[in-house]
XYZ file of C-alpha atoms in Angstrom:
502
model
C 115.750 83.267 100.629
C 113.578 80.384 101.219
C 109.969 79.870 100.954
C 110.383 77.427 104.182
C 109.482 79.912 106.620
C 107.376 77.694 109.081
C 109.591 77.579 112.305
C 109.489 75.452 115.538
C 112.761 75.160 117.246
C 115.036 76.311 120.192
C 116.421 79.841 120.574
C 120.062 80.777 120.544
C 122.619 83.460 119.673
C 125.537 83.056 117.636
C 127.790 82.763 121.070
C 126.558 79.199 121.352
C 128.686 76.332 120.000
C 126.109 74.337 118.431
C 123.612 76.181 116.233
C 122.266 73.345 114.209
C 118.386 73.376 113.909
C 118.211 76.463 116.375
C 116.698 79.916 115.749
C 119.786 81.865 115.927
C 118.891 85.537 117.351
C 121.235 88.684 116.270
C 120.897 92.288 117.233
C 121.665 94.714 114.212
C 124.255 96.661 116.570
C 126.056 93.260 116.737
C 125.584 92.132 113.637
C 128.412 90.907 111.131
C 128.373 88.614 108.237
C 130.553 85.988 109.441
C 128.368 85.643 112.173
C 125.544 85.479 109.774
C 127.485 82.763 107.458
C 128.323 80.909 110.694
C 124.798 80.046 111.513
C 123.944 79.454 107.674
C 126.989 76.994 107.535
C 125.792 74.759 110.591
C 122.429 74.831 109.136
C 120.488 76.791 111.479
C 116.537 76.316 112.002
C 116.124 80.235 111.292
C 117.763 83.248 111.853
C 116.361 86.496 113.530
C 117.909 89.646 113.199
C 116.486 92.552 116.150
C 116.371 96.010 114.460
C 116.219 98.921 116.459
C 113.095 101.019 116.897
C 114.866 103.798 115.301
C 117.325 103.338 112.572
C 118.770 106.945 113.023
C 120.217 105.443 116.607
C 122.229 102.841 114.945
C 125.728 103.947 114.480
C 126.698 104.925 111.061
C 129.326 102.489 110.640
C 126.777 99.489 111.749
C 124.546 101.138 108.853
C 126.846 101.054 106.052
C 128.471 97.749 106.894
C 124.819 96.334 106.739
C 124.037 98.081 103.635
C 126.866 96.670 102.009
C 126.053 93.031 103.303
C 122.459 93.166 102.107
C 122.726 92.794 98.431
C 124.646 89.515 98.999
C 121.841 88.481 101.554
C 119.359 89.265 98.905
C 121.228 87.405 95.992
C 122.108 84.089 98.224
C 119.804 81.044 98.189
C 119.410 79.545 101.280
C 117.091 76.825 103.002
C 117.307 78.817 106.095
C 114.490 81.201 106.654
C 115.704 84.833 107.710
C 113.196 86.961 109.835
C 113.486 90.611 111.107
C 111.893 91.880 113.785
C 111.615 95.192 115.471
C 112.769 95.472 119.083
C 110.660 95.561 122.269
C 111.199 95.274 125.891
C 109.822 91.630 125.957
C 112.137 90.666 122.699
C 115.006 92.210 124.135
C 114.398 90.283 127.198
C 114.214 87.090 125.425
C 117.574 87.751 123.459
C 119.416 88.464 126.647
C 118.272 85.416 128.497
C 119.202 83.275 125.626
C 122.647 85.058 125.078
C 123.587 84.414 128.855
C 122.549 80.835 128.184
C 124.625 80.610 125.190
C 127.528 82.300 126.678
C 127.742 79.974 129.739
C 127.594 77.079 127.802
C 130.906 78.022 125.694
C 132.792 78.910 128.771
C 132.028 76.724 131.518
C 133.337 73.076 132.525
C 131.197 70.223 131.101
C 129.793 69.538 134.759
C 128.626 73.121 134.869
C 127.194 73.054 131.435
C 125.441 69.965 132.021
C 123.957 71.500 135.556
C 123.352 74.724 133.725
C 121.647 73.074 130.951
C 119.221 70.914 133.146
C 118.374 73.994 135.327
C 118.089 77.005 132.787
C 114.942 78.138 131.063
C 115.012 77.924 127.216
C 112.707 79.604 124.685
C 111.025 77.598 121.661
C 110.527 80.100 118.824
C 107.058 78.996 116.701
C 105.578 80.576 113.929
C 101.889 80.338 113.387
C 101.620 81.202 109.527
C 101.601 78.747 106.656
C 104.156 78.013 103.888
C 104.411 80.767 101.402
C 102.835 80.555 97.995
C 103.093 81.981 94.603
C 100.482 84.938 93.743
C 99.846 84.511 90.074
C 97.588 87.259 89.381
C 99.183 90.139 91.260
C 98.938 93.625 89.386
C 101.616 96.029 89.282
C 99.814 99.485 89.321
C 101.130 102.905 87.997
C 99.705 106.325 87.528
C 100.003 108.879 84.870
C 98.602 112.500 84.393
C 99.338 115.113 81.755
C 99.298 118.614 81.017
C 98.479 119.855 77.703
C 100.650 122.664 75.981
C 99.072 125.518 74.289
C 99.233 125.495 70.590
C 98.719 122.968 67.669
C 98.254 119.107 68.093
C 101.885 117.988 67.202
C 103.398 119.660 70.216
C 106.675 118.251 71.894
C 106.272 116.186 74.982
C 108.505 116.211 78.260
C 107.799 113.107 79.958
C 108.795 113.204 83.643
C 109.001 109.670 85.541
C 109.755 108.615 88.869
C 109.128 105.133 90.406
C 107.353 105.152 93.679
C 108.195 101.433 95.006
C 110.976 100.575 97.725
C 113.290 97.648 97.970
C 114.938 95.665 100.539
C 115.941 92.366 102.291
C 112.773 92.357 104.208
C 109.593 93.969 102.113
C 107.467 95.235 105.184
C 110.697 97.201 106.318
C 111.290 98.832 103.031
C 110.284 102.355 103.226
C 112.642 103.735 100.343
C 112.992 107.216 101.731
C 115.643 108.626 99.389
C 115.138 105.453 96.697
C 112.597 106.667 95.611
C 110.706 108.657 97.878
C 112.687 111.638 97.056
C 112.046 111.352 93.123
C 108.098 111.003 93.895
C 108.362 113.956 95.817
C 109.902 115.997 93.309
C 107.679 114.712 90.924
C 104.823 115.983 92.472
C 106.142 119.439 93.237
C 107.060 119.876 89.645
C 103.398 118.781 88.653
C 102.275 121.418 91.183
C 104.544 124.202 89.914
C 103.617 123.834 86.093
C 100.094 123.207 86.943
C 100.314 126.853 87.873
C 102.272 127.954 84.921
C 99.882 126.158 82.511
C 96.749 127.883 84.294
C 97.459 131.362 82.641
C 97.474 131.650 78.957
C 100.485 134.047 79.017
C 102.688 131.400 80.834
C 101.049 128.092 79.157
C 104.038 126.685 77.281
C 103.983 125.072 73.897
C 104.759 121.540 75.310
C 102.973 118.876 76.577
C 103.839 117.450 80.043
C 103.483 113.760 80.701
C 103.949 112.464 84.496
C 104.088 109.066 85.179
C 104.637 107.258 88.732
C 105.568 103.828 87.859
C 105.493 100.780 89.665
C 107.683 97.948 89.691
C 110.828 100.092 89.185
C 112.810 97.939 91.584
C 111.991 94.612 89.328
C 113.494 95.902 86.450
C 111.258 98.758 85.827
C 108.346 96.439 84.958
C 105.839 99.169 85.103
C 107.542 101.520 82.794
C 108.191 98.549 80.289
C 104.672 97.555 79.907
C 103.551 101.261 79.616
C 105.763 101.643 76.618
C 104.681 98.726 75.166
C 100.831 99.367 75.507
C 101.527 102.959 74.369
C 104.085 102.484 71.488
C 102.619 98.733 70.144
C 99.248 98.599 71.407
C 97.617 101.879 70.375
C 97.257 104.509 67.513
C 97.072 107.502 69.499
C 99.700 108.383 72.113
C 101.971 111.271 73.345
C 104.642 108.861 73.333
C 104.338 108.274 69.772
C 104.359 111.585 68.262
C 107.073 113.707 69.345
C 108.880 112.888 72.557
C 111.484 115.916 73.250
C 112.970 113.850 76.256
C 112.347 111.845 79.258
C 113.520 113.123 82.562
C 113.602 110.288 85.115
C 114.003 111.385 88.763
C 116.245 108.778 91.010
C 117.558 109.480 94.750
C 117.702 113.380 95.025
C 117.196 113.895 98.620
C 121.052 114.428 100.067
C 124.290 115.402 99.319
C 125.960 117.984 97.394
C 126.392 116.769 93.931
C 124.001 115.958 90.961
C 124.572 113.569 88.195
C 122.868 113.285 84.927
C 123.044 109.620 83.914
C 122.701 108.928 79.952
C 123.088 106.015 77.802
C 124.063 108.145 74.910
C 125.472 111.766 75.504
C 123.426 114.053 73.765
C 123.737 115.610 70.576
C 124.333 119.526 70.092
C 121.399 121.364 68.785
C 118.835 118.934 70.351
C 116.501 119.748 73.308
C 117.934 117.377 75.516
C 121.239 118.921 75.014
C 119.691 122.215 76.046
C 118.504 120.847 79.481
C 121.957 119.392 80.015
C 123.272 122.922 79.114
C 120.656 124.698 81.399
C 121.603 122.414 84.252
C 125.057 123.368 84.267
C 124.347 126.936 83.861
C 121.774 127.212 86.832
C 124.250 125.064 89.191
C 127.093 127.093 88.218
C 125.403 130.554 88.554
C 122.948 129.794 91.569
C 124.050 126.888 93.405
C 128.050 126.654 93.429
C 128.438 124.430 96.305
C 126.818 121.669 93.990
C 129.028 119.390 91.895
C 127.668 118.303 88.468
C 128.528 115.951 85.832
C 127.245 113.627 83.322
C 127.860 110.129 83.514
C 127.827 108.222 80.451
C 126.928 104.258 80.523
C 126.174 102.331 77.561
C 123.194 99.560 78.217
C 124.431 96.289 78.895
C 121.537 94.229 77.430
C 123.656 90.969 78.378
C 122.673 91.963 82.356
C 119.478 90.848 83.653
C 118.835 94.295 85.244
C 119.022 97.529 83.887
C 121.039 100.356 85.622
C 118.601 103.196 85.623
C 114.955 103.889 84.676
C 115.850 106.078 81.447
C 117.184 102.682 79.815
C 113.791 101.400 79.456
C 113.404 104.212 77.364
C 116.494 104.223 75.594
C 115.838 100.879 74.328
C 112.758 102.142 72.508
C 114.691 104.955 70.848
C 113.331 107.703 72.898
C 116.043 110.355 74.189
C 115.869 109.894 77.995
C 118.224 110.486 81.247
C 117.919 109.919 84.817
C 119.172 112.702 87.347
C 120.474 111.418 90.522
C 122.804 112.413 93.432
C 124.371 108.949 93.194
C 127.256 108.453 90.686
C 126.604 104.979 90.502
C 123.646 102.614 90.112
C 125.191 99.816 92.120
C 125.120 101.997 95.223
C 123.521 100.040 98.039
C 121.234 103.029 99.247
C 118.863 102.087 96.430
C 117.881 98.746 97.636
C 117.891 98.871 101.464
C 115.769 98.681 104.605
C 118.312 101.329 105.866
C 116.950 103.884 103.558
C 114.635 105.876 105.989
C 113.146 109.253 106.497
C 116.429 110.319 108.678
C 118.685 109.874 105.658
C 116.783 112.449 103.539
C 117.996 116.373 103.854
C 114.766 118.263 103.084
C 117.011 121.325 102.222
C 118.990 119.451 99.872
C 115.771 118.077 98.218
C 114.201 121.409 97.989
C 117.630 122.515 96.529
C 117.521 119.640 93.989
C 113.832 120.171 93.127
C 114.617 123.984 92.434
C 117.538 123.203 89.989
C 115.597 120.930 88.206
C 112.388 123.099 87.945
C 114.650 126.146 86.778
C 116.386 124.100 84.233
C 113.351 122.606 82.806
C 111.371 126.084 82.774
C 114.538 127.468 80.996
C 114.318 124.877 78.326
C 110.384 124.464 77.579
C 109.985 128.642 77.479
C 113.666 128.863 75.752
C 114.569 131.583 77.950
C 118.296 131.535 77.236
C 117.934 132.216 73.661
C 115.548 135.075 74.561
C 118.162 136.973 76.796
C 117.514 135.709 80.306
C 120.471 135.940 82.527
C 121.969 132.657 83.994
C 121.398 133.921 87.613
C 117.534 134.937 86.846
C 115.545 133.033 89.660
C 112.284 131.883 88.246
C 110.614 130.362 91.389
C 110.349 132.867 93.696
C 107.480 134.554 95.949
C 104.278 132.963 95.500
C 105.689 130.371 93.146
C 108.712 129.171 95.045
C 109.423 125.857 96.067
C 107.060 124.640 99.063
C 109.987 123.153 101.438
C 107.225 122.471 103.833
C 105.253 120.544 101.525
C 107.919 118.607 100.185
C 108.869 117.667 103.598
C 105.255 116.507 104.525
C 105.042 114.473 101.394
C 108.587 112.782 102.549
C 106.916 112.042 105.823
C 103.771 110.701 104.268
C 105.946 108.499 101.733
C 108.561 107.448 104.169
C 106.032 106.370 106.869
C 104.906 103.170 105.174
C 106.670 100.258 103.435
C 106.327 100.634 99.622
C 107.506 97.229 98.283
C 105.792 96.390 95.152
C 104.817 93.137 96.765
C 102.766 95.241 98.945
C 100.790 97.809 97.054
C 97.757 96.865 94.870
C 95.484 98.852 93.015
C 93.327 99.237 95.982
C 95.757 100.127 98.341
C 95.396 103.317 100.571
C 99.107 104.381 99.249
C 98.092 104.039 95.596
C 94.609 105.929 95.946
C 96.240 108.645 97.804
C 98.823 109.205 94.919
C 96.320 109.065 92.509
C 94.250 111.679 94.320
C 97.224 114.048 94.834
C 98.277 113.791 91.214
C 94.745 114.672 90.286
C 94.806 117.758 92.012
C 97.283 119.244 89.501
C 97.067 116.915 86.230
C 94.373 116.050 83.592
C 93.270 112.586 82.384
C 94.984 110.946 85.712
C 94.517 107.092 85.479
C 96.179 103.954 86.703
C 98.079 101.591 84.475
C 98.384 97.916 85.436
C 101.030 95.346 84.736
C 100.409 91.367 85.476
C 103.158 88.933 85.078
C 103.078 86.736 81.758
C 102.054 83.294 82.671
C 104.030 81.259 80.122
C 107.390 83.257 80.932
C 106.761 85.397 84.137
C 109.241 88.307 84.348
C 108.569 88.449 88.241
C 106.816 86.282 90.910
C 105.633 87.362 94.190
C 104.784 85.233 96.997
C 102.543 85.657 100.070
C 103.379 85.267 103.867
C 105.618 88.316 103.878
C 104.985 88.666 107.677
C 104.603 85.980 110.150
C 103.609 86.002 114.027
C 106.421 84.295 116.078
C 105.756 82.947 119.564
C 108.257 82.382 122.142
C 107.427 79.807 124.768
C 109.492 79.138 127.914
C 110.452 75.967 127.854
C 113.191 73.407 129.483
C 115.707 72.015 127.378
C 115.526 68.659 126.190
C 118.071 67.431 128.560
C 116.149 68.464 131.375
C 113.591 65.714 130.448
C 116.176 63.299 130.230
C 117.716 63.994 133.634
C 114.245 64.003 135.249
C 113.627 60.847 133.613
C 116.863 59.283 135.145
C 115.998 61.104 138.589
C 112.393 59.338 138.261
C 113.897 55.984 137.300
C 116.262 56.065 140.147
C 113.591 56.950 142.462
C 111.515 54.068 141.491
C 114.712 51.583 141.557
C 115.299 52.711 145.127
C 111.458 52.350 145.977
C 111.545 48.791 144.381
C 114.544 47.801 146.198
C 113.094 49.159 149.268
C 109.855 46.888 148.780
C 111.636 44.103 148.058
C 114.036 44.262 151.227
C 111.072 45.149 153.327
C 109.081 41.896 151.756
C 112.108 40.023 152.774
C 112.348 41.491 156.227
C 108.347 40.894 156.461
C 108.762 37.250 155.942
C 111.636 36.903 158.245
C 109.528 38.247 161.275
C 106.863 36.212 160.142
C 109.128 32.948 160.304
C 110.337 34.114 163.877
C 107.137 34.620 164.758
C 106.149 31.333 163.805
C 108.857 29.429 165.349
C 108.324 31.221 168.420
C 104.319 30.401 168.738
C 105.579 26.561 168.291
C 108.131 26.679 170.836
């Protein structure tokens, strides 16, 4: 996009023939990439895309089309600022009046266009904000907490990770329900379940559980990258340095009837990560046959600027890790879209996926299969069952607010609530902060992410021109009339003088 967000120009819709230096207004329900490109090619002053109050009311084909276009809009460099606004009655009225004016110009004769242009009302769109500036000291916060296992000091550690931030073409509209509100919801539910198991000595397992809600996930997992550097390179004592059994990353788990375990390197037989893969397959096959499960192997491509999944950050540091998701490809447009709203998350599917992960993880940690437990044994039942109502309320809370990394600092209400929630179930809960390197920044954030735009009802410039012509004509006629009146007056005087002399 552009940092030139200040605007003072006349409104038009894409139906108008001339869009140059105009503020082009589009509704999402009528949006097309061809029209968007038309506005850019004609050097529009700005583009305003009007979103409905409820995304769920938009036809699914329109949503899918926009989600496919959104990555291209994000990647495209343009001098034209693009705004998104949620519709209301006044905005729709402005749009309809502007559309009617634009349509009449393209279909009428020259004389009609001239007359209509001279008499129609237009709208001047003006922003009141300043130009965007880089924020050099922005902190990306993450939150970690742990449950210490029962036994000796050198216990294996299972790390459970999910990034909390959302992403889309407009930060203030990025609610990230499925990506990755669903992942955080599952992480918090796992923290609740295992905190209860770790409360009693007879169910206190010999594994450390380390939970990490990472920030900057949508910016190449910067929170995870710096957390690993601090724990592996800059400290002498860390759970990540000792005996990591595996790292389980949670990403987009809120819908569908499929689950995929994404790996950078297939787990070897006899390892704990292979045991987790085996338990996942067994739990799904015996208890949830409607779910299709597969392992997706993708090597890390260090030549690409962006990593595919969060587990790749751990794999680069030679820690066994994988990501579980209902998405088969990391390129799915759902992961970076403002269309990822609460309505797209199926609470029943989220609850089912939480139970699958919890059951498989428990079977690994307590070694239940080797102890003779049957494949259809249901562990989380009765008082220990997955709480669908709690998952639903957490999802409602997460998806009710934008969570773009540019909007969440260490003192934000969202982060304080997340830290408090994790502190209810985990020990040693604390924040971890990331700041961009001043010499070679991995990311740069800018201010002015939200602007106030005023619409002033005005007459078009040609109205002033025609008005000036009319005034000039009037003055010309008056001047000629005065001149003729003066000549007539002189003639009358002369006639009067002659009459007196006679």
